[in-house]
JSON list of N, CA and C in Angstrom, two decimals:
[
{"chain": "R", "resi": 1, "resn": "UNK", "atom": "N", "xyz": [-5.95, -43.03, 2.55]},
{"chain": "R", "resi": 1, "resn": "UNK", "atom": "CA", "xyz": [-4.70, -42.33, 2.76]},
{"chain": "R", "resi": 1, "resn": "UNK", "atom": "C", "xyz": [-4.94, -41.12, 3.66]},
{"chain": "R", "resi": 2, "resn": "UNK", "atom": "N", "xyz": [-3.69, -40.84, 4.30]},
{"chain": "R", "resi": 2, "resn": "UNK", "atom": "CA", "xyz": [-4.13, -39.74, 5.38]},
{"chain": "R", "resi": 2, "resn": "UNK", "atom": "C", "xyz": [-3.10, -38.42, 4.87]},
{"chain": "R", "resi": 3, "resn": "UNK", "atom": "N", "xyz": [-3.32, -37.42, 5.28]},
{"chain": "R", "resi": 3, "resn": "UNK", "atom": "CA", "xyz": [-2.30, -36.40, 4.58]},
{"chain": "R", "resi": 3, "resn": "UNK", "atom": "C", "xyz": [-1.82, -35.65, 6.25]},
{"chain": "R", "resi": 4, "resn": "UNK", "atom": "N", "xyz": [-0.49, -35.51, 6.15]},
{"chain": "R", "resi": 4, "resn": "UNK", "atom": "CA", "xyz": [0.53, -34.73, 6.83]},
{"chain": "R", "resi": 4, "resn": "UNK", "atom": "C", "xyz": [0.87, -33.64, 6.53]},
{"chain": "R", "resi": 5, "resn": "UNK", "atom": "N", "xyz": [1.15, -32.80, 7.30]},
{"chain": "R", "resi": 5, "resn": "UNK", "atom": "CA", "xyz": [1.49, -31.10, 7.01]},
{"chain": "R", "resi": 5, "resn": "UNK", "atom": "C", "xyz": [2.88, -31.11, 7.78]},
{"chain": "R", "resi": 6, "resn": "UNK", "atom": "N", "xyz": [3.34, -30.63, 6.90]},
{"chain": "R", "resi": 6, "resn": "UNK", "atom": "CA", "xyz": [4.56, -30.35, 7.35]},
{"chain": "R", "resi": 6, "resn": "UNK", "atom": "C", "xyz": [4.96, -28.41, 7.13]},
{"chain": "R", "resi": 7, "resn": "UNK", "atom": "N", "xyz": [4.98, -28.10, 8.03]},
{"chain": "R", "resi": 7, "resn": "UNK", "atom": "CA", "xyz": [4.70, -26.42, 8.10]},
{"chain": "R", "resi": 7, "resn": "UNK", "atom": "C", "xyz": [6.12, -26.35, 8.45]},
{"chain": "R", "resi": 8, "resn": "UNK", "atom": "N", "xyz": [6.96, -25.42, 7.46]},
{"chain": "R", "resi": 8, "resn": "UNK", "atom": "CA", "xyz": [8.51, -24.91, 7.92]},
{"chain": "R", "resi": 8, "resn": "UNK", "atom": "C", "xyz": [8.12, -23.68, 8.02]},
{"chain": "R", "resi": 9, "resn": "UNK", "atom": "N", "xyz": [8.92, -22.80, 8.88]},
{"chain": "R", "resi": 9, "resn": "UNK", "atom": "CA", "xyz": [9.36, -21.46, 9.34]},
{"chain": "R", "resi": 9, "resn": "UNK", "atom": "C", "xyz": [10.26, -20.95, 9.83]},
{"chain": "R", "resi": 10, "resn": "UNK", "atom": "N", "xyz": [11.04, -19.84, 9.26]},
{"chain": "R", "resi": 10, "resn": "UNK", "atom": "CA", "xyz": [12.77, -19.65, 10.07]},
{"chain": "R", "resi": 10, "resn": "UNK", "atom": "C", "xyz": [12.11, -19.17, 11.04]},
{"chain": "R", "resi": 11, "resn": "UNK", "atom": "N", "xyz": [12.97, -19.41, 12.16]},
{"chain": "R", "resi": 11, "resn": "UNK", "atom": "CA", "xyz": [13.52, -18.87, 13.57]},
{"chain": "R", "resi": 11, "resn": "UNK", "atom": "C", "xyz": [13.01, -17.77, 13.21]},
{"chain": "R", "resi": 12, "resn": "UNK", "atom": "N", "xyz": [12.20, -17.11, 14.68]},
{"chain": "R", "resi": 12, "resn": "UNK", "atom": "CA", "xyz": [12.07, -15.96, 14.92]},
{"chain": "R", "resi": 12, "resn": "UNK", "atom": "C", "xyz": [13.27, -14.99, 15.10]},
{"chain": "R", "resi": 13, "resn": "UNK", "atom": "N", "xyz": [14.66, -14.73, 15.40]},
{"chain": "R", "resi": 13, "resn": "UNK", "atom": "CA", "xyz": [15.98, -14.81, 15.17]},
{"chain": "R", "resi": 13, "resn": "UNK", "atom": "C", "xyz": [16.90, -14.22, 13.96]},
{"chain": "R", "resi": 14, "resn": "UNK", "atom": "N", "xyz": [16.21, -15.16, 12.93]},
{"chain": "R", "resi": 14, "resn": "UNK", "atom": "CA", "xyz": [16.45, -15.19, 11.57]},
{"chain": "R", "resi": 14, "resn": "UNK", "atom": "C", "xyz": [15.88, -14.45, 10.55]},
{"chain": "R", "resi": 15, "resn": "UNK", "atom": "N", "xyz": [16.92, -13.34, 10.21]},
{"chain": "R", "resi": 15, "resn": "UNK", "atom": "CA", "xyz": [16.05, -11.95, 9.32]},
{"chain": "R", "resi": 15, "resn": "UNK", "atom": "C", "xyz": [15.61, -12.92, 8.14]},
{"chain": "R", "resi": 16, "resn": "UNK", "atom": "N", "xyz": [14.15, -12.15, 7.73]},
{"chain": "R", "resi": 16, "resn": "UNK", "atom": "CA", "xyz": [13.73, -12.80, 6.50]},
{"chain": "R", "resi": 16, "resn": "UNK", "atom": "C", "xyz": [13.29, -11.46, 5.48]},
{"chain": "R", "resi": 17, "resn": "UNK", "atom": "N", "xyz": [14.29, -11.73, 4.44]},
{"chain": "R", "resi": 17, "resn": "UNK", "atom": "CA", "xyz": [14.49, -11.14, 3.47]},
{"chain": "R", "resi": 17, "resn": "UNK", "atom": "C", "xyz": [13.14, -10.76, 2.64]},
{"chain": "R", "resi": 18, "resn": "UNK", "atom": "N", "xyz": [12.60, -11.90, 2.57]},
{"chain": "R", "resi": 18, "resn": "UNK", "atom": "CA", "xyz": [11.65, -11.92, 1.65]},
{"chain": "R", "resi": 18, "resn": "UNK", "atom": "C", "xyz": [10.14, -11.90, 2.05]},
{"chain": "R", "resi": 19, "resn": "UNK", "atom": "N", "xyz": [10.09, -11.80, 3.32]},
{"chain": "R", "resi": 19, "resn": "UNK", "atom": "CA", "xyz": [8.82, -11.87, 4.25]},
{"chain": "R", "resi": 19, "resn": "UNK", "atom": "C", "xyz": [8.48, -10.15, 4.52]},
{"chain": "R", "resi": 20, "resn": "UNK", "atom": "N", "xyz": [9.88, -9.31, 4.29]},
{"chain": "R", "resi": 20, "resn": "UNK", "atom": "CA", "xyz": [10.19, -7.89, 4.59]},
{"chain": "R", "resi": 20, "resn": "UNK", "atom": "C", "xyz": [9.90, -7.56, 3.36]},
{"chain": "R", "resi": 21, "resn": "UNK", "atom": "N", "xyz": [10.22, -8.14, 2.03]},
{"chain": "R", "resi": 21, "resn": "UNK", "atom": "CA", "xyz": [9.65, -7.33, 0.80]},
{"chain": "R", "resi": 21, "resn": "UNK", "atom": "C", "xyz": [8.13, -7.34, 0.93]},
{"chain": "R", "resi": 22, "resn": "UNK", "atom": "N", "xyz": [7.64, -8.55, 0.99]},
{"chain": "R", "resi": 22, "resn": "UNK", "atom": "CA", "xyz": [6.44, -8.43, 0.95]},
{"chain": "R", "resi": 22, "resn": "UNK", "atom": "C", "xyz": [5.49, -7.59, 2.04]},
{"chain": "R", "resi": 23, "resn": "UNK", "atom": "N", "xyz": [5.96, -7.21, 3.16]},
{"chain": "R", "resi": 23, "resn": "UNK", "atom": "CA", "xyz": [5.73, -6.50, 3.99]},
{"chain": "R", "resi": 23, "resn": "UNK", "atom": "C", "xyz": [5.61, -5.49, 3.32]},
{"chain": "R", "resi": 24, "resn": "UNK", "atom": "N", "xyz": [6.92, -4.41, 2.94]},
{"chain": "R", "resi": 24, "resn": "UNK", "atom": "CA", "xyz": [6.73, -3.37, 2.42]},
{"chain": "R", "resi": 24, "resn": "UNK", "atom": "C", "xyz": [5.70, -2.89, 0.86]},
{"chain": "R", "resi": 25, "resn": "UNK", "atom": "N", "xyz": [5.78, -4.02, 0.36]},
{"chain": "R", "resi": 25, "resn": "UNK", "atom": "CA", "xyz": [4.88, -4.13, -0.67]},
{"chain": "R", "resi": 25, "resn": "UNK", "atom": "C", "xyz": [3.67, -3.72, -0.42]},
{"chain": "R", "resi": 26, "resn": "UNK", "atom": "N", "xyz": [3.28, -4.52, 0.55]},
{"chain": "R", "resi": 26, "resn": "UNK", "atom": "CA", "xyz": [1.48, -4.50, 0.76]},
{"chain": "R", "resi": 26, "resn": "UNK", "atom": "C", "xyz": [0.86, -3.05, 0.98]},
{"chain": "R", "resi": 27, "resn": "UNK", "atom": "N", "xyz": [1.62, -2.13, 1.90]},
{"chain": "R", "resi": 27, "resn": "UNK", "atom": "CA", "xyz": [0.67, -0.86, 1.83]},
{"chain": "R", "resi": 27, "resn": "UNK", "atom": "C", "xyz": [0.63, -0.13, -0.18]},
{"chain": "R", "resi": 28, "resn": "UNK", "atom": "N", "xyz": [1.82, -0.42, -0.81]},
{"chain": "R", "resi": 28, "resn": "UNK", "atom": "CA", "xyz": [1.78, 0.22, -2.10]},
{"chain": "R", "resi": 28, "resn": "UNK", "atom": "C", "xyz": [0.39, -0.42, -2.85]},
{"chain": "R", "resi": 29, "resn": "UNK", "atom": "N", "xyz": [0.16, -1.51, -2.34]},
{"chain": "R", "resi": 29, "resn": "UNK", "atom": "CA", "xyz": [-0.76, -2.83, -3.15]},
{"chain": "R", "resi": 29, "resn": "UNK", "atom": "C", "xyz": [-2.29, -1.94, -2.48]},
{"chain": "R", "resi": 30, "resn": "UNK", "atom": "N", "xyz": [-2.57, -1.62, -1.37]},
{"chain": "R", "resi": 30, "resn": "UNK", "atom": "CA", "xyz": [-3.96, -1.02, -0.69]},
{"chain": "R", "resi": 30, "resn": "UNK", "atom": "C", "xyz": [-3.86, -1.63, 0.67]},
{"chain": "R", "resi": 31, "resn": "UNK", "atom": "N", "xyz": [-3.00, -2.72, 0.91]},
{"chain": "R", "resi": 31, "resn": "UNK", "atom": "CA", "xyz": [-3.45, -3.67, 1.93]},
{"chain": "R", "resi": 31, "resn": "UNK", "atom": "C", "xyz": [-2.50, -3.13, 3.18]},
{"chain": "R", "resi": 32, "resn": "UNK", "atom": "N", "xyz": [-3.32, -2.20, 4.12]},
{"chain": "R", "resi": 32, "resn": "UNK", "atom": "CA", "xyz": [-2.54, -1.47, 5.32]},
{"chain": "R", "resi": 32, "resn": "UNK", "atom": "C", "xyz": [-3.00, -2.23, 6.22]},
{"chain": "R", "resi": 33, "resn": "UNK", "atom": "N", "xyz": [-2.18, -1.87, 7.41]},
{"chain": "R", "resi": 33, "resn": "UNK", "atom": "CA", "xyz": [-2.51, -2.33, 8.86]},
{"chain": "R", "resi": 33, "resn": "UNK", "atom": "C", "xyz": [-1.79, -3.58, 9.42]},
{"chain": "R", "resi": 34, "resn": "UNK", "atom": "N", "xyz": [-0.83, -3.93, 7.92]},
{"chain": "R", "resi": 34, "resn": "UNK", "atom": "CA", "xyz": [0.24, -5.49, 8.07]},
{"chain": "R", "resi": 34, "resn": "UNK", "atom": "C", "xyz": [1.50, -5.26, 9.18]},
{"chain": "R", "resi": 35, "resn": "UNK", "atom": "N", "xyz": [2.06, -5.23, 10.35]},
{"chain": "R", "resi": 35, "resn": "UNK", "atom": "CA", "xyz": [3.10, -5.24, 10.95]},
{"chain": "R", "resi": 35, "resn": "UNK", "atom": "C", "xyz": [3.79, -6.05, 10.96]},
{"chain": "R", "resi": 36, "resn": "UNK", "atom": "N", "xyz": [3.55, -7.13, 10.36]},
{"chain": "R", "resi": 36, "resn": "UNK", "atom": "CA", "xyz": [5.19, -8.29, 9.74]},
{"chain": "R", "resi": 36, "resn": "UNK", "atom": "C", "xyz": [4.69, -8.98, 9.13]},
{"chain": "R", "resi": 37, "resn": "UNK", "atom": "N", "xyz": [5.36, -9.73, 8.43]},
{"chain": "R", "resi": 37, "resn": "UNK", "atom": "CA", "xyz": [5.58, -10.66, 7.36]},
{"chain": "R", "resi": 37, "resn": "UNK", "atom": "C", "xyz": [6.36, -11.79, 7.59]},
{"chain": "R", "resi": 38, "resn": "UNK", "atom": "N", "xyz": [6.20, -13.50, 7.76]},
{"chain": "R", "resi": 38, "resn": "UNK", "atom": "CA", "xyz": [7.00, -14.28, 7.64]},
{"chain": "R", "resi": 38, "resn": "UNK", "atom": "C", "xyz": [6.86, -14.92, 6.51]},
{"chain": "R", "resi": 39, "resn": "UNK", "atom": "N", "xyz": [7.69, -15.78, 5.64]},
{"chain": "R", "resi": 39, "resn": "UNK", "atom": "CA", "xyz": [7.54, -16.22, 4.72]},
{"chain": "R", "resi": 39, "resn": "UNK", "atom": "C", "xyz": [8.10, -17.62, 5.23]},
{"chain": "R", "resi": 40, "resn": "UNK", "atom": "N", "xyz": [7.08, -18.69, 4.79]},
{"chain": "R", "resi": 40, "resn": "UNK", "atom": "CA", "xyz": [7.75, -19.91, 4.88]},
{"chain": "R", "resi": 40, "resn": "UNK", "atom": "C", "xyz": [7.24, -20.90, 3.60]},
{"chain": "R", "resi": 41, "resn": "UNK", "atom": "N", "xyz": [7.51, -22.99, 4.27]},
{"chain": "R", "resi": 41, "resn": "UNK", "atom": "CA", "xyz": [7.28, -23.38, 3.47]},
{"chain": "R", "resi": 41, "resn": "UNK", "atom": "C", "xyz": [6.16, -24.28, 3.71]},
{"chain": "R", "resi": 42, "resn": "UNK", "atom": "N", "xyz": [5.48, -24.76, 3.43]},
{"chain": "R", "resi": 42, "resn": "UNK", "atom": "CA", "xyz": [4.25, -26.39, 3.81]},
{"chain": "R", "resi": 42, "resn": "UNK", "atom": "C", "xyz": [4.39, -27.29, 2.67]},
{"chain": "R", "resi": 43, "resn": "UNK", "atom": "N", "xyz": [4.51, -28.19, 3.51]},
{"chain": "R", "resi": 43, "resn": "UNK", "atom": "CA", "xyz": [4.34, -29.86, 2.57]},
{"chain": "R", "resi": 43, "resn": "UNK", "atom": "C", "xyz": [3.43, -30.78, 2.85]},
{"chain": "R", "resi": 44, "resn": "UNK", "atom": "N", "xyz": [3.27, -31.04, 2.14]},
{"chain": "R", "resi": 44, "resn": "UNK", "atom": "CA", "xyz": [1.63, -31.79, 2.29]},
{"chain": "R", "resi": 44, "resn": "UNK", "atom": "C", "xyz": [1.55, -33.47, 1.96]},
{"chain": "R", "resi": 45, "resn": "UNK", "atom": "N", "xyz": [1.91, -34.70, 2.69]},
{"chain": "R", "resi": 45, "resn": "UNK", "atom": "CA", "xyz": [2.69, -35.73, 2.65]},
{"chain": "R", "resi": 45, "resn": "UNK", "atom": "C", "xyz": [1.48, -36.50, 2.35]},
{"chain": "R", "resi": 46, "resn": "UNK", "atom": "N", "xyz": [0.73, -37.17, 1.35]},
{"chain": "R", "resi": 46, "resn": "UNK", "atom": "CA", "xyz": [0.07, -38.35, 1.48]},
{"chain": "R", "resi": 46, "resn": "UNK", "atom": "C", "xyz": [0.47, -39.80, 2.11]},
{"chain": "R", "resi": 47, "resn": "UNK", "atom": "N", "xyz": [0.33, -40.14, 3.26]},
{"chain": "R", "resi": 47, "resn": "UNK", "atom": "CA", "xyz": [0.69, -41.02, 4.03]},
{"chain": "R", "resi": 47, "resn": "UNK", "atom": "C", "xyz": [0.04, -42.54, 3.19]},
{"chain": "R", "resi": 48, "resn": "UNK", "atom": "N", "xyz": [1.05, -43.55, 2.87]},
{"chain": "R", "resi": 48, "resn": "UNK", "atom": "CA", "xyz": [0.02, -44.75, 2.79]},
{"chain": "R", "resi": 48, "resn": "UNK", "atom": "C", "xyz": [-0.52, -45.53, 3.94]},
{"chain": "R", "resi": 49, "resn": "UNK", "atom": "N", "xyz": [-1.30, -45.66, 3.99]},
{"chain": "R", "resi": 49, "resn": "UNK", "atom": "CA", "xyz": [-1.65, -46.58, 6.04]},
{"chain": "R", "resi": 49, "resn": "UNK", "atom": "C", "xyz": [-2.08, -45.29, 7.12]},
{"chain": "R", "resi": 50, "resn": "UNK", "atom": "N", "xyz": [-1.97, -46.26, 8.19]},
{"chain": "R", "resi": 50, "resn": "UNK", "atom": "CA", "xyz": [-2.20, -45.72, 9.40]},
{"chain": "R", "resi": 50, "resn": "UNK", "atom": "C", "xyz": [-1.04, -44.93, 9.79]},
{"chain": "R", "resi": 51, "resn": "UNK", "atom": "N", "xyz": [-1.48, -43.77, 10.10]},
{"chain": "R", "resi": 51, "resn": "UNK", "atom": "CA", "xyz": [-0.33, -42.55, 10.93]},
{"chain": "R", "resi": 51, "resn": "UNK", "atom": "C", "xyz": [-0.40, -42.75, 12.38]},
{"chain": "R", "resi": 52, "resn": "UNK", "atom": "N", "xyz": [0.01, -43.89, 12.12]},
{"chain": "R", "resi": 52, "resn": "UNK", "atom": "CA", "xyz": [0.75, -44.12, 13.73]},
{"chain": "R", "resi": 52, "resn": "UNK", "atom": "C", "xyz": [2.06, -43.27, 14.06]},
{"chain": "R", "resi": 53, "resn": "UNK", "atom": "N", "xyz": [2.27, -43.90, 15.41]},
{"chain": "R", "resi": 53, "resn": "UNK", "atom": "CA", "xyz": [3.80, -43.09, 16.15]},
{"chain": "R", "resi": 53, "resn": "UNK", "atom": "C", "xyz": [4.66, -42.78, 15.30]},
{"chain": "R", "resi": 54, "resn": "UNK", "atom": "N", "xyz": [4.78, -44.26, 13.89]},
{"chain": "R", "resi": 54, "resn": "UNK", "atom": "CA", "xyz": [6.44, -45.01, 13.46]},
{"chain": "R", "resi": 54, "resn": "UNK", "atom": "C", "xyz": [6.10, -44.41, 12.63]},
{"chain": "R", "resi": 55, "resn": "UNK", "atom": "N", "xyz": [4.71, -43.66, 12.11]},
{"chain": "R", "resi": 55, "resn": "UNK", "atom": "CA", "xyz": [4.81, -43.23, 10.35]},
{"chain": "R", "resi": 55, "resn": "UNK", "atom": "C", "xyz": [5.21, -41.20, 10.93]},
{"chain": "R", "resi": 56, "resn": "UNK", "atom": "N", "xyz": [4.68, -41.05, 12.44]},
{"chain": "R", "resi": 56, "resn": "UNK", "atom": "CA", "xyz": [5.14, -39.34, 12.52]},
{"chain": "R", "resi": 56, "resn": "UNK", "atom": "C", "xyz": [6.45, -40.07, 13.06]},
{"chain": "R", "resi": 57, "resn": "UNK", "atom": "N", "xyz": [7.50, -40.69, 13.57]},
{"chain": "R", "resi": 57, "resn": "UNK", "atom": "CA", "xyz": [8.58, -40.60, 13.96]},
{"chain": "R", "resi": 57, "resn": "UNK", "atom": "C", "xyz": [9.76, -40.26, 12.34]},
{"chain": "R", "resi": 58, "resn": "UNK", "atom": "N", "xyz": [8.97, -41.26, 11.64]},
{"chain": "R", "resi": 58, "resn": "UNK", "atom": "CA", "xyz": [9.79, -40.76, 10.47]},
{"chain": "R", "resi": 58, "resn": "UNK", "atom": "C", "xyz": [9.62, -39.75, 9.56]},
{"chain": "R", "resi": 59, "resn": "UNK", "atom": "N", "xyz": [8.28, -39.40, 9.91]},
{"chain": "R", "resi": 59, "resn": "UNK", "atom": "CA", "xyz": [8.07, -37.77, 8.88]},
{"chain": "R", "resi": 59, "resn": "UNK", "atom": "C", "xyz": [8.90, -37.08, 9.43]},
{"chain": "R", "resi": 60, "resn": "UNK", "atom": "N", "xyz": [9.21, -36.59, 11.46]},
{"chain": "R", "resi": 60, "resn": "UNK", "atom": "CA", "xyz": [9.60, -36.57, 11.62]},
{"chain": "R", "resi": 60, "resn": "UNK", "atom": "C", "xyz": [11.23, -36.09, 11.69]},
{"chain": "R", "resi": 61, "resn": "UNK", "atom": "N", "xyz": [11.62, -37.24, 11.23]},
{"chain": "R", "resi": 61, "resn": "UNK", "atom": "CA", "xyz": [12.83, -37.14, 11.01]},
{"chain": "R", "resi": 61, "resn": "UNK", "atom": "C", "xyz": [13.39, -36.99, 9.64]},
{"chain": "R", "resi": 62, "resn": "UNK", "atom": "N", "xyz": [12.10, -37.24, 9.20]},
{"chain": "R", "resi": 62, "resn": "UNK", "atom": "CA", "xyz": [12.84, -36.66, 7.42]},
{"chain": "R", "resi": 62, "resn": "UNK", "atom": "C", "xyz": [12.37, -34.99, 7.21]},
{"chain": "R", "resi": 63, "resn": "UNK", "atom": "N", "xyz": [11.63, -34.35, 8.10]},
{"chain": "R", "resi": 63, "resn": "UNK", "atom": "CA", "xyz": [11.61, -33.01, 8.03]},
{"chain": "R", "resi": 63, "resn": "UNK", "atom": "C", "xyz": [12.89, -32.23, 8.51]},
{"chain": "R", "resi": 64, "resn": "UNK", "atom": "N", "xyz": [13.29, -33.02, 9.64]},
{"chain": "R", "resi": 64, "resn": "UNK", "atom": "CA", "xyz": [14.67, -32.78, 10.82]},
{"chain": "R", "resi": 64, "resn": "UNK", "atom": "C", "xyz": [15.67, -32.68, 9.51]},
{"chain": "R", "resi": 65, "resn": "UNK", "atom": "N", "xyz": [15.77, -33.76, 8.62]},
{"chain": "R", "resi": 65, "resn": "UNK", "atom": "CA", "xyz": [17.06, -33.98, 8.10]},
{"chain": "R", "resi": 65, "resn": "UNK", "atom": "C", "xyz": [17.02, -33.48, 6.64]},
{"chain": "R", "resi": 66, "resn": "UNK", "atom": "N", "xyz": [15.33, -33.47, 6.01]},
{"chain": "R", "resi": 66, "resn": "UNK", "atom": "CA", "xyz": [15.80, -33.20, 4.35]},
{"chain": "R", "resi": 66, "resn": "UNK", "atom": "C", "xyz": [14.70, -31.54, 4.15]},
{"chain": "R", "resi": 67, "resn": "UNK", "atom": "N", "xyz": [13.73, -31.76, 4.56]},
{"chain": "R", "resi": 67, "resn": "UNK", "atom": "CA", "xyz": [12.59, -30.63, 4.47]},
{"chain": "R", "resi": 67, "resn": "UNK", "atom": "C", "xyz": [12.85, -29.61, 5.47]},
{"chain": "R", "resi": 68, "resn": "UNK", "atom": "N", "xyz": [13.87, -29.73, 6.28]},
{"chain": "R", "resi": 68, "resn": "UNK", "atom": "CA", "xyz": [13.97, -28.13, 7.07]},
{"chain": "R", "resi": 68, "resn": "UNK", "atom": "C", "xyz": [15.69, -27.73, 7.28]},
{"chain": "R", "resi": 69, "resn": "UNK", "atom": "N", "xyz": [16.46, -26.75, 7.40]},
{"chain": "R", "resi": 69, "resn": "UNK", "atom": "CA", "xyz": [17.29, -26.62, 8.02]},
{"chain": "R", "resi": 69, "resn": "UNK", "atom": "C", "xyz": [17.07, -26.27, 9.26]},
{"chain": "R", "resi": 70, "resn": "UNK", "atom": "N", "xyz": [17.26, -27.14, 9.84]},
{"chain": "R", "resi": 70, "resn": "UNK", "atom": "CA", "xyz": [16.99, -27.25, 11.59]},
{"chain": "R", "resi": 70, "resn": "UNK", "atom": "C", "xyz": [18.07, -25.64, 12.16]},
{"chain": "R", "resi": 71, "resn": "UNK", "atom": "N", "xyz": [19.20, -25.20, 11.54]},
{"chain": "R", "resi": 71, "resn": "UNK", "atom": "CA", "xyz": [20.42, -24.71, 12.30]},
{"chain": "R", "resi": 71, "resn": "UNK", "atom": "C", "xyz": [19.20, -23.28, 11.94]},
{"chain": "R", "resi": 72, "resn": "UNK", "atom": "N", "xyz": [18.21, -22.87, 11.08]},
{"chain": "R", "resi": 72, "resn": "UNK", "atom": "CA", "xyz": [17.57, -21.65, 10.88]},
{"chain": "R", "resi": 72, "resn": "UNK", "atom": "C", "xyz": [16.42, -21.82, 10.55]},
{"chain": "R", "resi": 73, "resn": "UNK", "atom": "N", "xyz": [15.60, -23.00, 10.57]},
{"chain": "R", "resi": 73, "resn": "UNK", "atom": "CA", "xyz": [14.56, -22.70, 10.48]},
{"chain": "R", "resi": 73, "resn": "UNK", "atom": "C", "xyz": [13.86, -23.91, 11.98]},
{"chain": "R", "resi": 74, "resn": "UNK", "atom": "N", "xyz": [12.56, -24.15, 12.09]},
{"chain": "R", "resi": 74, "resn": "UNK", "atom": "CA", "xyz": [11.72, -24.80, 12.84]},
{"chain": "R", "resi": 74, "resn": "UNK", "atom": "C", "xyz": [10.52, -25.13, 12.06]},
{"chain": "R", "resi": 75, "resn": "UNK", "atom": "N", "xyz": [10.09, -26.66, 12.12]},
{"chain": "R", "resi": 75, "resn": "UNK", "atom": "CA", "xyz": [8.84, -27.25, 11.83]},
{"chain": "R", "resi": 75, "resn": "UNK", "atom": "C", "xyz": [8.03, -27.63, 12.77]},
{"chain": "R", "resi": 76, "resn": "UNK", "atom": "N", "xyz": [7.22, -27.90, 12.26]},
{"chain": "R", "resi": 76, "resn": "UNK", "atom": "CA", "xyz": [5.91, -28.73, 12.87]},
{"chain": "R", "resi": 76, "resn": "UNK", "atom": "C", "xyz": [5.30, -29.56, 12.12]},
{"chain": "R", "resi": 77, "resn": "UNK", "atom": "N", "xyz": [4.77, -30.30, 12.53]},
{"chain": "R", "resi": 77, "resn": "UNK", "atom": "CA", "xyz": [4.06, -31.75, 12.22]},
{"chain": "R", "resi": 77, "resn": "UNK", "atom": "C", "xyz": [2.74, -32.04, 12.38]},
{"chain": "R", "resi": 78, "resn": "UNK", "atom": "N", "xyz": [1.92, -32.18, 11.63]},
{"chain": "R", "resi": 78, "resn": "UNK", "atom": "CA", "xyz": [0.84, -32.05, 12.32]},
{"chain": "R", "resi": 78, "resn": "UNK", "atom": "C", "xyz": [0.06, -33.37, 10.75]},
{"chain": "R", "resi": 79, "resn": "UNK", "atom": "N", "xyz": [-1.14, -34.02, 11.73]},
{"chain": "R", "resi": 79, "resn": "UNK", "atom": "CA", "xyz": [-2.19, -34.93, 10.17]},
{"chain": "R", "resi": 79, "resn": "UNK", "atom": "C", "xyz": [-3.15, -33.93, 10.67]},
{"chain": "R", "resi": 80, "resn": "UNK", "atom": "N", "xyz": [-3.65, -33.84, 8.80]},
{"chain": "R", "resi": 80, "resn": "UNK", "atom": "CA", "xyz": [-5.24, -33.33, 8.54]},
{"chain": "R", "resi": 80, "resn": "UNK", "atom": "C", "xyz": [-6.22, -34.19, 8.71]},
{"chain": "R", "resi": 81, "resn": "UNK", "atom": "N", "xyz": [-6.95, -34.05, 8.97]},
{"chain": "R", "resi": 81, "resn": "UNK", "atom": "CA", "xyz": [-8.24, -35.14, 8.73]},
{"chain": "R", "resi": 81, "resn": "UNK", "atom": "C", "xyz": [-9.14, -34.92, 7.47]}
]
């Protein structure tokens, strides 16, 4: 079996609420020298078979349609080895 990453991230665009708490957090925590924070999501797909074209066309498109909001966020696709 092969494993897929599926890495979400809002739009650079798109204020992130929660990428800014944790920002401000970190100097109270010890941890200085942080100038932003994004917060996102990764999915980690155990593929059955070969990750051919037809198995990323449909990861694909099931990231496009169920694992990202395309209108605010952006993915990527990528197999681990």
């Amino acid at each position: 079996m092969a494993r897929v990453v599926v890495d979400v991230m809002l739009k650079p665009e798109i204020l992130d609420p929660q990428g800014q708490a944790v920002q401000r957090a970190l100097p109270r925590l010890g941890f200085a020298g942080i100038a932003d924070v994004r917060q996102g999501k990764r999915f980690e797909l155990e593929v059955e078979g070969p990750v051919d074209e037809a198995a990323l066309a449909r990861i694909h498109q099931m990231a496009e349609t169920f694992l990202a909001n395309t209108v605010i966020e952006d993915f990527i696709v990528k197999v681990e080895s």
